[in-house]
PDB file of C-alpha atoms and ligand atoms in Angstrom:
ATOM      1  CA  MET A   1     104.211  74.797 114.238  1.00  0.00           C
ATOM      2  CA  ILE A   2     106.131  75.648 111.074  1.00  0.00           C
ATOM      3  CA  ALA A   3     108.654  78.463 111.412  1.00  0.00           C
ATOM      4  CA  ASP A   4     108.378  81.661 109.371  1.00  0.00           C
ATOM      5  CA  LEU A   5     110.526  82.032 106.263  1.00  0.00           C
ATOM      6  CA  PHE A   6     112.240  85.401 105.838  1.00  0.00           C
ATOM      7  CA  ALA A   7     113.494  86.774 102.531  1.00  0.00           C
ATOM      8  CA  VAL A   8     115.582  89.606 101.208  1.00  0.00           C
ATOM      9  CA  TYR A   9     113.954  90.199  97.812  1.00  0.00           C
ATOM     10  CA  GLY A  10     116.675  91.127  95.291  1.00  0.00           C
ATOM     11  CA  ALA A  11     120.062  89.391  95.255  1.00  0.00           C
ATOM     12  CA  SER A  12     122.009  92.120  93.485  1.00  0.00           C
ATOM     13  CA  GLY A  13     123.871  95.157  94.895  1.00  0.00           C
ATOM     14  CA  CYS A  14     121.175  96.435  97.203  1.00  0.00           C
ATOM     15  CA  GLY A  15     120.145  93.004  98.452  1.00  0.00           C
ATOM     16  CA  ARG A  16     123.720  91.876  99.093  1.00  0.00           C
ATOM     17  CA  GLY A  17     124.215  94.979 101.220  1.00  0.00           C
ATOM     18  CA  VAL A  18     121.048  94.320 103.194  1.00  0.00           C
ATOM     19  CA  MET A  19     121.518  90.584 103.772  1.00  0.00           C
ATOM     20  CA  PRO A  20     124.225  90.835 106.488  1.00  0.00           C
ATOM     21  CA  ILE A  21     122.094  93.314 108.441  1.00  0.00           C
ATOM     22  CA  ALA A  22     119.099  91.002 108.108  1.00  0.00           C
ATOM     23  CA  GLU A  23     121.223  88.054 109.284  1.00  0.00           C
ATOM     24  CA  GLN A  24     122.388  89.902 112.390  1.00  0.00           C
ATOM     25  CA  GLN A  25     118.879  91.032 113.209  1.00  0.00           C
ATOM     26  CA  LEU A  26     117.382  87.535 112.954  1.00  0.00           C
ATOM     27  CA  ARG A  27     120.270  86.013 114.882  1.00  0.00           C
ATOM     28  CA  ARG A  28     119.511  88.406 117.735  1.00  0.00           C
ATOM     29  CA  LEU A  29     115.905  87.169 117.620  1.00  0.00           C
ATOM     30  CA  GLY A  30     116.980  83.521 117.639  1.00  0.00           C
ATOM     31  CA  VAL A  31     115.701  82.721 114.132  1.00  0.00           C
ATOM     32  CA  PRO A  32     117.625  79.750 112.642  1.00  0.00           C
ATOM     33  CA  ALA A  33     119.989  80.792 109.840  1.00  0.00           C
ATOM     34  CA  GLU A  34     118.337  78.511 107.281  1.00  0.00           C
ATOM     35  CA  ARG A  35     115.067  80.444 107.623  1.00  0.00           C
ATOM     36  CA  LEU A  36     116.560  83.420 105.765  1.00  0.00           C
ATOM     37  CA  VAL A  37     116.944  83.361 101.973  1.00  0.00           C
ATOM     38  CA  PHE A  38     117.322  85.637  98.987  1.00  0.00           C
ATOM     39  CA  VAL A  39     114.424  85.826  96.536  1.00  0.00           C
ATOM     40  CA  ASP A  40     115.175  86.843  92.980  1.00  0.00           C
ATOM     41  CA  ASP A  41     113.164  86.411  89.787  1.00  0.00           C
ATOM     42  CA  ARG A  42     116.314  86.175  87.686  1.00  0.00           C
ATOM     43  CA  PRO A  43     118.795  84.520  90.014  1.00  0.00           C
ATOM     44  CA  SER A  44     122.410  84.754  88.866  1.00  0.00           C
ATOM     45  CA  ALA A  45     123.339  81.731  91.017  1.00  0.00           C
ATOM     46  CA  ALA A  46     121.712  79.242  93.374  1.00  0.00           C
ATOM     47  CA  VAL A  47     123.765  80.579  96.271  1.00  0.00           C
ATOM     48  CA  VAL A  48     124.940  84.187  96.734  1.00  0.00           C
ATOM     49  CA  ASN A  49     127.352  85.061  99.537  1.00  0.00           C
ATOM     50  CA  GLY A  50     126.545  81.755 101.217  1.00  0.00           C
ATOM     51  CA  ARG A  51     122.763  82.237 101.121  1.00  0.00           C
ATOM     52  CA  ARG A  52     120.216  80.240  99.141  1.00  0.00           C
ATOM     53  CA  VAL A  53     118.514  82.142  96.311  1.00  0.00           C
ATOM     54  CA  LEU A  54     114.929  81.109  95.589  1.00  0.00           C
ATOM     55  CA  THR A  55     112.703  82.300  92.805  1.00  0.00           C
ATOM     56  CA  TYR A  56     109.567  83.996  94.042  1.00  0.00           C
ATOM     57  CA  ARG A  57     107.543  80.961  92.952  1.00  0.00           C
ATOM     58  CA  ASP A  58     109.768  78.596  94.953  1.00  0.00           C
ATOM     59  CA  PHE A  59     109.674  80.933  97.935  1.00  0.00           C
ATOM     60  CA  LEU A  60     105.862  80.902  97.922  1.00  0.00           C
ATOM     61  CA  ALA A  61     105.858  77.108  97.556  1.00  0.00           C
ATOM     62  CA  SER A  62     108.222  76.661 100.535  1.00  0.00           C
ATOM     63  CA  SER A  63     106.631  75.482 103.711  1.00  0.00           C
ATOM     64  CA  ALA A  64     106.437  78.310 106.256  1.00  0.00           C
ATOM     65  CA  GLY A  65     104.234  79.715 108.984  1.00  0.00           C
ATOM     66  CA  ARG A  66     104.396  83.144 107.437  1.00  0.00           C
ATOM     67  CA  HIS A  67     106.309  84.254 104.369  1.00  0.00           C
ATOM     68  CA  GLN A  68     108.029  87.547 105.132  1.00  0.00           C
ATOM     69  CA  VAL A  69     109.825  89.750 102.642  1.00  0.00           C
ATOM     70  CA  VAL A  70     111.865  92.920 102.660  1.00  0.00           C
ATOM     71  CA  LEU A  71     112.168  94.511  99.218  1.00  0.00           C
ATOM     72  CA  ALA A  72     115.870  95.237  98.724  1.00  0.00           C
ATOM     73  CA  ILE A  73     115.653  96.759  95.255  1.00  0.00           C
ATOM     74  CA  ALA A  74     116.606 100.402  94.847  1.00  0.00           C
ATOM     75  CA  ASP A  75     114.153 101.202  92.037  1.00  0.00           C
ATOM     76  CA  ALA A  76     111.018 102.559  93.725  1.00  0.00           C
ATOM     77  CA  GLY A  77     108.687 101.634  90.865  1.00  0.00           C
ATOM     78  CA  LEU A  78     109.824  98.015  90.980  1.00  0.00           C
ATOM     79  CA  ARG A  79     109.439  98.021  94.753  1.00  0.00           C
ATOM     80  CA  GLU A  80     105.845  99.166  94.408  1.00  0.00           C
ATOM     81  CA  THR A  81     105.030  96.543  91.756  1.00  0.00           C
ATOM     82  CA  LEU A  82     106.587  93.754  93.817  1.00  0.00           C
ATOM     83  CA  ALA A  83     104.923  94.988  97.010  1.00  0.00           C
ATOM     84  CA  GLN A  84     101.538  94.707  95.321  1.00  0.00           C
ATOM     85  CA  ARG A  85     102.324  91.208  94.056  1.00  0.00           C
ATOM     86  CA  CYS A  86     103.471  90.076  97.496  1.00  0.00           C
ATOM     87  CA  ARG A  87     100.414  91.561  99.160  1.00  0.00           C
ATOM     88  CA  ASP A  88      98.091  89.830  96.668  1.00  0.00           C
ATOM     89  CA  ASP A  89      99.799  86.533  97.529  1.00  0.00           C
ATOM     90  CA  GLY A  90      99.446  86.999 101.286  1.00  0.00           C
ATOM     91  CA  VAL A  91     103.170  87.611 101.796  1.00  0.00           C
ATOM     92  CA  GLU A  92     103.960  89.883 104.742  1.00  0.00           C
ATOM     93  CA  PHE A  93     106.610  92.592 105.029  1.00  0.00           C
ATOM     94  CA  TRP A  94     109.301  92.823 107.646  1.00  0.00           C
ATOM     95  CA  SER A  95     111.720  95.676 108.248  1.00  0.00           C
ATOM     96  CA  VAL A  96     115.476  95.398 108.499  1.00  0.00           C
ATOM     97  CA  ARG A  97     117.258  97.687 110.910  1.00  0.00           C
ATOM     98  CA  ALA A  98     120.973  97.737 111.713  1.00  0.00           C
ATOM     99  CA  ALA A  99     121.845  97.407 115.390  1.00  0.00           C
ATOM    100  CA  ASN A 100     123.421 100.868 115.570  1.00  0.00           C
ATOM    101  CA  VAL A 101     120.514 102.816 114.025  1.00  0.00           C
ATOM    102  CA  VAL A 102     119.455 105.706 116.257  1.00  0.00           C
ATOM    103  CA  VAL A 103     115.734 106.445 116.503  1.00  0.00           C
ATOM    104  CA  MET A 104     114.664 109.222 118.861  1.00  0.00           C
ATOM    105  CA  ASP A 105     111.159 110.320 119.945  1.00  0.00           C
ATOM    106  CA  ASP A 106     107.792 109.859 118.242  1.00  0.00           C
ATOM    107  CA  VAL A 107     109.012 108.291 115.011  1.00  0.00           C
ATOM    108  CA  GLU A 108     106.688 106.162 112.883  1.00  0.00           C
ATOM    109  CA  VAL A 109     108.123 104.084 110.057  1.00  0.00           C
ATOM    110  CA  GLY A 110     105.879 102.071 107.720  1.00  0.00           C
ATOM    111  CA  GLU A 111     106.257  98.400 106.846  1.00  0.00           C
ATOM    112  CA  GLY A 112     109.154  97.033 104.826  1.00  0.00           C
ATOM    113  CA  ALA A 113     111.759  99.651 105.753  1.00  0.00           C
ATOM    114  CA  ILE A 114     115.500  99.164 105.413  1.00  0.00           C
ATOM    115  CA  LEU A 115     117.537 101.213 107.870  1.00  0.00           C
ATOM    116  CA  SER A 116     121.231 100.673 107.160  1.00  0.00           C
ATOM    117  CA  PRO A 117     124.136 101.097 109.583  1.00  0.00           C
ATOM    118  CA  PHE A 118     124.661 104.603 111.025  1.00  0.00           C
ATOM    119  CA  VAL A 119     121.215 105.872 110.041  1.00  0.00           C
ATOM    120  CA  THR A 120     119.645 108.393 112.426  1.00  0.00           C
ATOM    121  CA  LEU A 121     115.986 109.363 112.643  1.00  0.00           C
ATOM    122  CA  THR A 122     115.508 112.137 115.192  1.00  0.00           C
ATOM    123  CA  SER A 123     112.131 113.221 116.576  1.00  0.00           C
ATOM    124  CA  ASN A 124     108.507 113.668 115.442  1.00  0.00           C
ATOM    125  CA  ILE A 125     108.887 112.000 112.073  1.00  0.00           C
ATOM    126  CA  ARG A 126     106.415 110.115 109.871  1.00  0.00           C
ATOM    127  CA  ILE A 127     107.776 107.786 107.203  1.00  0.00           C
ATOM    128  CA  GLY A 128     105.731 105.683 104.778  1.00  0.00           C
ATOM    129  CA  ARG A 129     106.084 102.149 103.440  1.00  0.00           C
ATOM    130  CA  HIS A 130     109.192 100.501 101.976  1.00  0.00           C
ATOM    131  CA  PHE A 131     111.574 103.308 102.866  1.00  0.00           C
ATOM    132  CA  HIS A 132     115.253 102.759 102.131  1.00  0.00           C
ATOM    133  CA  ALA A 133     117.688 104.716 104.281  1.00  0.00           C
ATOM    134  CA  ASN A 134     121.168 103.812 103.133  1.00  0.00           C
ATOM    135  CA  LEU A 135     124.413 104.055 105.135  1.00  0.00           C
ATOM    136  CA  TYR A 136     124.944 107.274 107.129  1.00  0.00           C
ATOM    137  CA  SER A 137     121.760 108.961 105.928  1.00  0.00           C
ATOM    138  CA  TYR A 138     119.525 110.824 108.350  1.00  0.00           C
ATOM    139  CA  VAL A 139     116.084 112.360 108.774  1.00  0.00           C
ATOM    140  CA  GLU A 140     115.838 115.298 111.175  1.00  0.00           C
ATOM    141  CA  HIS A 141     112.868 116.529 113.226  1.00  0.00           C
ATOM    142  CA  ASP A 142     109.334 117.175 111.957  1.00  0.00           C
ATOM    143  CA  CYS A 143     109.703 115.551 108.558  1.00  0.00           C
ATOM    144  CA  ILE A 144     107.063 113.659 106.597  1.00  0.00           C
ATOM    145  CA  VAL A 145     108.387 111.071 104.160  1.00  0.00           C
ATOM    146  CA  GLY A 146     106.060 109.243 101.750  1.00  0.00           C
ATOM    147  CA  ASP A 147     105.988 105.675 100.438  1.00  0.00           C
ATOM    148  CA  PHE A 148     108.801 104.029  98.429  1.00  0.00           C
ATOM    149  CA  VAL A 149     111.252 106.830  99.137  1.00  0.00           C
ATOM    150  CA  THR A 150     114.963 106.051  98.713  1.00  0.00           C
ATOM    151  CA  PHE A 151     117.915 107.705 100.449  1.00  0.00           C
ATOM    152  CA  ALA A 152     121.325 106.887  98.975  1.00  0.00           C
ATOM    153  CA  PRO A 153     124.325 106.770 101.357  1.00  0.00           C
ATOM    154  CA  GLY A 154     124.886 109.977 103.290  1.00  0.00           C
ATOM    155  CA  ALA A 155     121.646 111.726 102.240  1.00  0.00           C
ATOM    156  CA  LYS A 156     120.950 114.535 104.702  1.00  0.00           C
ATOM    157  CA  CYS A 157     117.337 115.468 105.294  1.00  0.00           C
ATOM    158  CA  ASN A 158     117.115 118.374 107.725  1.00  0.00           C
ATOM    159  CA  GLY A 159     114.084 119.430 109.752  1.00  0.00           C
ATOM    160  CA  ASN A 160     110.600 120.430 108.508  1.00  0.00           C
ATOM    161  CA  ILE A 161     110.808 118.745 105.124  1.00  0.00           C
ATOM    162  CA  VAL A 162     108.118 116.865 103.206  1.00  0.00           C
ATOM    163  CA  ILE A 163     109.310 114.181 100.784  1.00  0.00           C
ATOM    164  CA  GLU A 164     106.583 112.757  98.587  1.00  0.00           C
ATOM    165  CA  ASP A 165     106.233 109.159  97.370  1.00  0.00           C
ATOM    166  CA  HIS A 166     108.902 107.620  95.129  1.00  0.00           C
ATOM    167  CA  ALA A 167     111.412 110.462  95.535  1.00  0.00           C
ATOM    168  CA  TYR A 168     115.119 109.573  95.362  1.00  0.00           C
ATOM    169  CA  ILE A 169     117.705 111.508  97.360  1.00  0.00           C
ATOM    170  CA  GLY A 170     121.216 110.944  95.996  1.00  0.00           C
ATOM    171  CA  SER A 171     124.381 110.206  97.893  1.00  0.00           C
ATOM    172  CA  GLY A 172     125.590 113.087 100.068  1.00  0.00           C
ATOM    173  CA  ALA A 173     122.763 115.422  99.022  1.00  0.00           C
ATOM    174  CA  VAL A 174     121.744 118.044 101.592  1.00  0.00           C
ATOM    175  CA  LEU A 175     118.144 119.222 101.923  1.00  0.00           C
ATOM    176  CA  LYS A 176     117.795 122.633 103.566  1.00  0.00           C
ATOM    177  CA  GLN A 177     115.662 122.836 106.661  1.00  0.00           C
ATOM    178  CA  GLY A 178     112.105 124.104 106.102  1.00  0.00           C
ATOM    179  CA  ARG A 179     110.035 126.101 108.549  1.00  0.00           C
ATOM    180  CA  PRO A 180     107.133 125.036 110.729  1.00  0.00           C
ATOM    181  CA  GLY A 181     104.044 125.455 108.531  1.00  0.00           C
ATOM    182  CA  ARG A 182     106.211 126.074 105.462  1.00  0.00           C
ATOM    183  CA  PRO A 183     108.182 122.883 104.863  1.00  0.00           C
ATOM    184  CA  LEU A 184     110.647 122.381 102.038  1.00  0.00           C
ATOM    185  CA  VAL A 185     108.886 119.976  99.643  1.00  0.00           C
ATOM    186  CA  ILE A 186     110.512 117.336  97.448  1.00  0.00           C
ATOM    187  CA  GLY A 187     107.778 116.371  94.977  1.00  0.00           C
ATOM    188  CA  ARG A 188     106.569 112.921  94.046  1.00  0.00           C
ATOM    189  CA  GLY A 189     109.111 110.949  92.033  1.00  0.00           C
ATOM    190  CA  ALA A 190     111.669 113.763  92.085  1.00  0.00           C
ATOM    191  CA  VAL A 191     115.372 112.926  91.930  1.00  0.00           C
ATOM    192  CA  VAL A 192     117.959 114.875  93.899  1.00  0.00           C
ATOM    193  CA  GLY A 193     121.396 114.279  92.389  1.00  0.00           C
ATOM    194  CA  MET A 194     124.357 113.199  94.475  1.00  0.00           C
ATOM    195  CA  GLY A 195     125.954 116.037  96.392  1.00  0.00           C
ATOM    196  CA  ALA A 196     123.169 118.493  95.546  1.00  0.00           C
ATOM    197  CA  VAL A 197     122.415 121.274  98.009  1.00  0.00           C
ATOM    198  CA  VAL A 198     118.658 121.781  97.837  1.00  0.00           C
ATOM    199  CA  THR A 199     117.506 125.196  99.062  1.00  0.00           C
ATOM    200  CA  LYS A 200     114.055 125.369  97.387  1.00  0.00           C
ATOM    201  CA  ASP A 201     111.108 123.087  96.717  1.00  0.00           C
ATOM    202  CA  VAL A 202     111.651 120.479  94.002  1.00  0.00           C
ATOM    203  CA  ALA A 203     108.717 119.934  91.614  1.00  0.00           C
ATOM    204  CA  PRO A 204     107.298 116.419  91.186  1.00  0.00           C
ATOM    205  CA  GLY A 205     109.046 114.258  88.605  1.00  0.00           C
ATOM    206  CA  THR A 206     111.987 116.613  88.119  1.00  0.00           C
ATOM    207  CA  THR A 207     115.707 116.119  88.701  1.00  0.00           C
ATOM    208  CA  VAL A 208     117.882 118.710  90.417  1.00  0.00           C
ATOM    209  CA  VAL A 209     121.678 118.795  90.686  1.00  0.00           C
ATOM    210  CA  GLY A 210     124.440 121.058  91.968  1.00  0.00           C
ATOM    211  CA  ASN A 211     124.995 123.680  94.651  1.00  0.00           C
ATOM    212  CA  PRO A 212     122.611 125.409  94.890  1.00  0.00           C
ATOM    213  CA  ALA A 213     120.543 122.694  93.244  1.00  0.00           C
ATOM    214  CA  LYS A 214     119.074 123.573  89.853  1.00  0.00           C
ATOM    215  CA  LEU A 215     116.746 121.815  87.464  1.00  0.00           C
ATOM    216  CA  LEU A 216     118.557 119.354  85.229  1.00  0.00           C
ATOM    217  CA  VAL A 217     117.435 119.988  81.665  1.00  0.00           C
ATOM    218  CA  LYS A 218     118.014 116.918  79.545  1.00  0.00           C
ATOM    219  CA  VAL A 219     119.022 117.693  75.940  1.00  0.00           C
TER     220      VAL A 219
HETATM  221  N1  UDP P 301     114.492  91.674  90.357  1.00  0.00           N
HETATM  222  C1  UDP P 301     113.573  90.690  90.636  1.00  0.00           C
HETATM  223  N2  UDP P 301     112.295  90.857  90.202  1.00  0.00           N
HETATM  224  C2  UDP P 301     111.904  91.957  89.485  1.00  0.00           C
HETATM  225  C3  UDP P 301     112.858  92.949  89.199  1.00  0.00           C
HETATM  226  C4  UDP P 301     114.168  92.785  89.653  1.00  0.00           C
HETATM  227  O1  UDP P 301     113.911  89.709  91.270  1.00  0.00           O
HETATM  228  O2  UDP P 301     110.719  92.033  89.106  1.00  0.00           O
HETATM  229  C5  UDP P 301     115.865  91.489  90.814  1.00  0.00           C
HETATM  230  C6  UDP P 301     116.874  91.404  89.672  1.00  0.00           C
HETATM  231  O3  UDP P 301     116.948  90.089  89.152  1.00  0.00           O
HETATM  232  C7  UDP P 301     118.170  91.860  90.341  1.00  0.00           C
HETATM  233  C8  UDP P 301     117.665  92.815  91.430  1.00  0.00           C
HETATM  234  O4  UDP P 301     116.279  92.602  91.576  1.00  0.00           O
HETATM  235  O5  UDP P 301     118.865  90.778  90.920  1.00  0.00           O
HETATM  236  C9  UDP P 301     117.889  94.280  91.071  1.00  0.00           C
HETATM  237  O6  UDP P 301     119.241  94.494  90.957  1.00  0.00           O
HETATM  238  P1  UDP P 301     119.893  95.785  90.347  1.00  0.00           P
HETATM  239  O7  UDP P 301     121.352  95.511  90.270  1.00  0.00           O
HETATM  240  O8  UDP P 301     119.161  96.206  89.109  1.00  0.00           O
HETATM  241  O9  UDP P 301     119.609  96.933  91.382  1.00  0.00           O
HETATM  242  P2  UDP P 301     119.840  97.120  92.968  1.00  0.00           P
HETATM  243  O10 UDP P 301     120.375  95.875  93.564  1.00  0.00           O
HETATM  244  O11 UDP P 301     120.796  98.252  93.067  1.00  0.00           O
HETATM  245  O12 UDP P 301     118.489  97.482  93.448  1.00  0.00           O
END
């Protein structure tokens, strides 16, 4: 039987941060080190941080039981495009989770997630596909998080919050707790700037910054 081949897709900043977590995870599972590679469509080098970098075409052409990818690219739109391409090619998605991530009760996380060191997901949470939770970010109780959502380091999502697809929560931002039946809503594709303190719903496609967070009007 041919062993699976695992990839971290994206060999830039995000991918280089994810690779060591992926390595540790696969080592714990007894997967040989050579069965983990970077995939990048525009590789800057053949080897990055000691790991082989394959183009997507070469990855697909490599002999493997299953081809498994985690999309380590911060841009949610690119993640969605690449996810579709991988799916069309029969590539599967794996999730990368640091050993010290804390996950409490009744938490569902969709395929292709990246949970970085010191992430906490508390209880009764639903999270969609290809979620990125960067270092020290958390999701508190009774939250619903859509697909391709990105949390930068230290993003704080308190209880009873709905985050729609493609939203980006900046580093150190704080989202105020909603109420049962009246969640705080971060709309589809919205951007919450770093350090923002969000006390009200954020409309889809908008950017908010500051404390209390206000709409960023671009001039
Ligand atoms: N990339 C790719 N295929 C694509 C788009 C991007 O392989 O269709 C790669 C790109 O070559 C780069 C990485 O994804 O190496 C994105 O890196 P970037 O520094 O832009 O962002 P980050 O690492 O923060 O997500």
